């Protein structure tokens, strides 16, 4: 099954619902750096948020989600856009915590204090940056809090990931329900009642629900607006890394040149390696010098 994000309206167009499945993308990321189950679980949750928040953008806009808790996984970063291109990174993919009943413990993995930040490049002069504290560590509640406090959009968020003993995700996905200023109170009550009785995202995913099934399960009068394929995609390039080296400044580049060997740069998102020979570095030194002058 392809990874997908679906945008829909519900309850006579007064409620927005997003749902996503990100299983394949999550496994593409997990395989690269042999993620442990809890790291895969936490990454899957942020990845699903990234896919859905990407679908809220237009054209060339991009979004970066940063989850910086005090747990052992460290920083989790997800970049995505309006076309389903997504990539993810975490500091430490080798962490694993379970509850007594063997469910994966996201709180322990992510940490219970810290911040989530949302950086949107809306192709304006300055990017939009919103940040709120981590209130749970389970990601879904943390983003619901973010929407409420930072964007003033009351939202319900559900996320789930299922991982098998071989460190492969069997399912990863989630939903976001957002009410609008004109959503009638009785609709809000209906949604609240529904959220109490529907199965958890993990349960829905494990019984084979697709992203579309999730939407039909949580709303009435559904109107599907868009269905976007989600795929792992990294936009790194030698040029981007060269820019990074230039920004280090002449002193640091001089040090690299003096080491007298080809320098290797690794992309943390996709694992691609880029090599800079002494000649390359000399050229970058000249550019950095010009910039300084
Ligand atoms: Zn890359």
XYZ file of C-alpha atoms and ligand atoms in Angstrom:
294
model
C 0.000 0.000 0.000
C 1.339 3.452 -0.930
C 1.915 6.088 1.717
C -0.611 8.831 1.390
C -2.049 11.921 3.061
C -5.717 12.734 2.610
C -7.404 16.102 3.109
C -11.120 16.156 3.723
C -13.973 18.290 4.978
C -16.649 16.915 7.265
C -19.859 17.910 9.048
C -21.204 20.116 6.259
C -17.752 21.590 5.489
C -17.316 22.969 9.008
C -14.468 20.653 10.055
C -11.160 19.808 8.392
C -9.756 16.305 8.692
C -6.339 15.076 7.611
C -5.261 11.443 7.750
C -2.074 9.742 6.669
C -0.261 6.452 6.374
C 3.534 6.693 6.442
C 4.612 3.047 6.901
C 6.853 2.721 3.835
C 8.527 6.082 4.326
C 9.178 5.247 7.962
C 10.768 1.937 7.001
C 12.862 3.666 4.336
C 14.255 5.907 7.091
C 14.522 3.122 9.688
C 16.449 0.739 7.428
C 19.130 3.305 6.617
C 20.281 3.691 10.213
C 18.860 0.438 11.696
C 16.403 2.156 14.049
C 15.348 0.335 17.243
C 11.570 -0.093 17.793
C 11.017 2.888 20.142
C 13.019 5.232 17.932
C 11.001 3.993 14.946
C 7.785 4.610 16.895
C 8.748 8.186 17.818
C 10.016 8.962 14.316
C 6.824 7.531 12.780
C 4.683 9.837 14.903
C 6.613 12.963 13.901
C 6.730 11.766 10.291
C 2.929 11.437 10.197
C 2.612 14.955 11.641
C 5.026 16.199 8.965
C 3.073 14.550 6.162
C -0.222 16.068 7.343
C 1.178 19.521 8.097
C 2.876 19.470 4.693
C -0.566 18.923 3.180
C -1.700 22.185 4.834
C 0.815 24.126 2.704
C 0.566 25.564 -0.795
C 2.789 25.171 -3.870
C 6.477 25.712 -3.032
C 6.066 26.216 0.716
C 7.979 23.878 3.034
C 7.770 22.954 6.692
C 10.223 21.673 9.300
C 9.094 20.039 12.537
C 11.593 19.854 15.378
C 10.920 17.842 18.511
C 13.567 18.516 21.132
C 12.793 16.568 24.285
C 15.151 15.513 27.059
C 14.806 11.814 26.208
C 17.587 9.617 24.763
C 16.406 9.904 21.139
C 17.569 13.536 21.186
C 16.355 15.834 18.439
C 13.814 14.589 15.885
C 13.576 16.627 12.696
C 11.126 16.158 9.828
C 11.056 18.241 6.631
C 8.129 18.088 4.245
C 6.183 20.006 1.627
C 2.796 20.218 -0.095
C 3.683 17.476 -2.583
C 4.310 14.627 -0.149
C 8.117 14.872 -0.200
C 9.346 14.089 3.271
C 12.536 13.228 5.154
C 13.345 12.642 8.805
C 16.304 12.505 11.150
C 16.879 11.786 14.836
C 20.038 12.121 16.943
C 19.947 8.593 18.359
C 18.029 5.866 16.488
C 19.314 3.221 18.903
C 16.995 3.648 21.871
C 14.250 1.402 23.120
C 11.776 1.619 26.027
C 8.641 -0.394 26.746
C 5.811 -0.157 29.256
C 5.140 -3.210 31.445
C 2.658 -4.446 28.843
C 5.299 -4.274 26.044
C 3.732 -1.238 24.386
C 6.444 1.111 23.160
C 7.028 3.976 25.550
C 7.222 7.185 23.530
C 7.347 9.416 26.621
C 10.530 7.748 27.822
C 12.042 7.866 24.324
C 11.203 11.488 23.527
C 11.290 12.913 27.046
C 8.607 14.707 29.009
C 10.106 18.184 28.881
C 11.470 20.220 26.014
C 10.039 22.005 22.995
C 8.423 21.366 19.670
C 9.069 23.921 16.960
C 7.352 24.395 13.635
C 9.234 26.330 10.973
C 7.261 27.171 7.845
C 8.975 28.605 4.795
C 6.033 30.363 3.167
C 8.374 32.001 0.616
C 8.021 35.339 2.370
C 10.934 37.404 3.714
C 11.009 35.649 7.076
C 9.963 32.084 7.900
C 7.069 31.506 10.296
C 8.367 29.967 13.539
C 6.061 28.646 16.238
C 7.204 26.865 19.362
C 5.451 25.330 22.360
C 6.637 23.213 25.277
C 6.355 19.438 25.239
C 3.445 18.621 27.548
C 3.308 14.830 27.166
C 6.110 13.350 25.062
C 3.608 11.208 23.132
C 3.756 13.708 20.224
C 0.002 13.732 19.412
C -0.988 15.711 22.522
C 2.060 17.921 22.084
C 1.000 18.941 18.586
C -2.641 19.400 19.620
C -1.315 21.814 22.245
C 0.856 23.510 19.594
C -2.153 24.065 17.284
C -4.229 25.444 20.142
C -1.608 27.787 21.587
C 0.560 28.798 18.629
C -1.940 28.800 15.738
C -5.186 29.226 17.724
C -6.758 26.311 15.865
C -8.474 23.856 18.220
C -7.397 20.409 17.012
C -7.587 16.763 17.966
C -4.560 14.698 16.954
C -4.187 10.901 16.905
C -0.976 9.085 15.972
C 0.064 5.451 16.006
C 2.928 3.179 14.976
C 3.176 -0.616 15.115
C 6.623 -2.198 15.069
C 7.412 -5.926 14.764
C 10.261 -7.645 16.686
C 12.525 -7.334 13.637
C 12.485 -3.524 13.901
C 10.179 -3.077 10.916
C 7.138 -0.825 11.067
C 3.973 -2.768 10.231
C 1.926 0.408 10.264
C 2.386 4.118 10.892
C -0.183 6.855 10.539
C -2.495 9.332 12.150
C -5.150 12.001 11.882
C -5.732 15.670 12.653
C -9.229 17.084 13.160
C -9.470 20.886 13.065
C -12.517 22.981 13.821
C -13.067 26.366 12.196
C -14.345 29.578 13.773
C -17.850 28.840 12.423
C -18.013 25.191 13.484
C -21.328 24.831 15.390
C -21.079 23.764 19.038
C -23.206 20.676 18.429
C -20.679 19.473 15.828
C -17.844 19.926 18.329
C -19.821 17.898 20.873
C -20.425 15.202 18.240
C -16.704 14.998 17.475
C -15.825 14.823 21.163
C -18.297 11.959 21.621
C -16.915 10.172 18.568
C -13.309 10.496 19.755
C -14.311 8.747 22.975
C -15.611 5.667 21.167
C -13.363 5.180 18.136
C -10.414 2.761 18.458
C -6.899 4.185 18.851
C -4.918 4.857 15.696
C -2.721 1.830 16.449
C -5.815 -0.352 16.745
C -7.282 1.017 13.511
C -4.002 0.545 11.659
C -3.501 -2.983 12.996
C -6.962 -3.982 11.801
C -6.017 -2.852 8.313
C -7.597 0.617 8.150
C -6.300 2.868 5.369
C -5.948 6.633 5.843
C -9.311 7.009 4.086
C -10.961 4.477 6.392
C -9.719 6.488 9.362
C -11.358 9.637 7.970
C -14.687 7.866 7.375
C -14.467 6.417 10.869
C -14.061 9.757 12.631
C -16.348 12.088 10.671
C -19.765 12.387 9.012
C -20.651 14.011 5.624
C -17.097 13.447 4.401
C -15.923 15.286 1.303
C -12.451 14.164 0.174
C -10.540 17.188 -1.161
C -7.161 15.771 -2.035
C -5.063 12.639 -1.901
C -1.301 13.171 -2.005
C 1.296 10.415 -2.322
C 3.912 10.550 0.437
C 7.495 9.524 -0.349
C 10.945 9.764 1.199
C 12.847 12.472 -0.590
C 16.058 14.252 0.361
C 17.071 17.449 -1.423
C 20.696 17.381 -0.288
C 23.426 18.058 -2.846
C 27.145 18.771 -3.019
C 26.294 22.444 -3.633
C 24.311 22.635 -0.375
C 27.159 21.118 1.590
C 29.599 23.483 -0.150
C 27.479 26.416 1.066
C 27.656 24.968 4.571
C 31.444 24.741 4.393
C 31.704 28.325 3.099
C 29.619 29.508 6.059
C 32.189 27.979 8.457
C 34.564 30.783 7.460
C 38.125 31.011 6.184
C 39.871 29.835 9.377
C 38.026 26.558 9.542
C 38.378 25.914 5.813
C 42.109 26.622 6.078
C 42.317 23.981 8.810
C 40.584 21.465 6.530
C 42.972 22.293 3.682
C 45.968 21.879 6.001
C 44.800 18.374 6.891
C 45.811 17.603 3.326
C 43.123 15.005 2.641
C 39.750 14.685 0.946
C 36.993 15.694 3.376
C 33.817 13.631 3.636
C 30.403 15.138 4.420
C 27.465 12.862 5.250
C 23.796 13.840 4.929
C 22.088 12.959 8.233
C 18.743 12.515 6.496
C 19.581 10.108 3.648
C 23.138 8.953 4.378
C 24.518 10.214 1.046
C 28.194 11.072 1.176
C 29.841 14.024 -0.530
C 33.574 14.405 -0.990
C 35.576 17.614 -1.077
C 39.115 17.356 -2.454
C 41.873 19.794 -1.597
C 41.111 21.593 -4.888
C 37.411 21.863 -3.956
C 38.340 23.266 -0.547
C 40.749 25.802 -2.049
C 37.924 27.068 -4.271
C 35.545 27.301 -1.277
C 38.263 29.133 0.695
C 38.453 31.753 -2.059
C 34.677 32.258 -1.998
C 34.669 32.552 1.809
C 37.526 35.060 1.619
C 35.649 37.151 -0.957
C 32.542 37.137 1.248
C 34.558 38.324 4.206
C 36.091 41.234 2.257
Zn 20.335 13.755 1.928
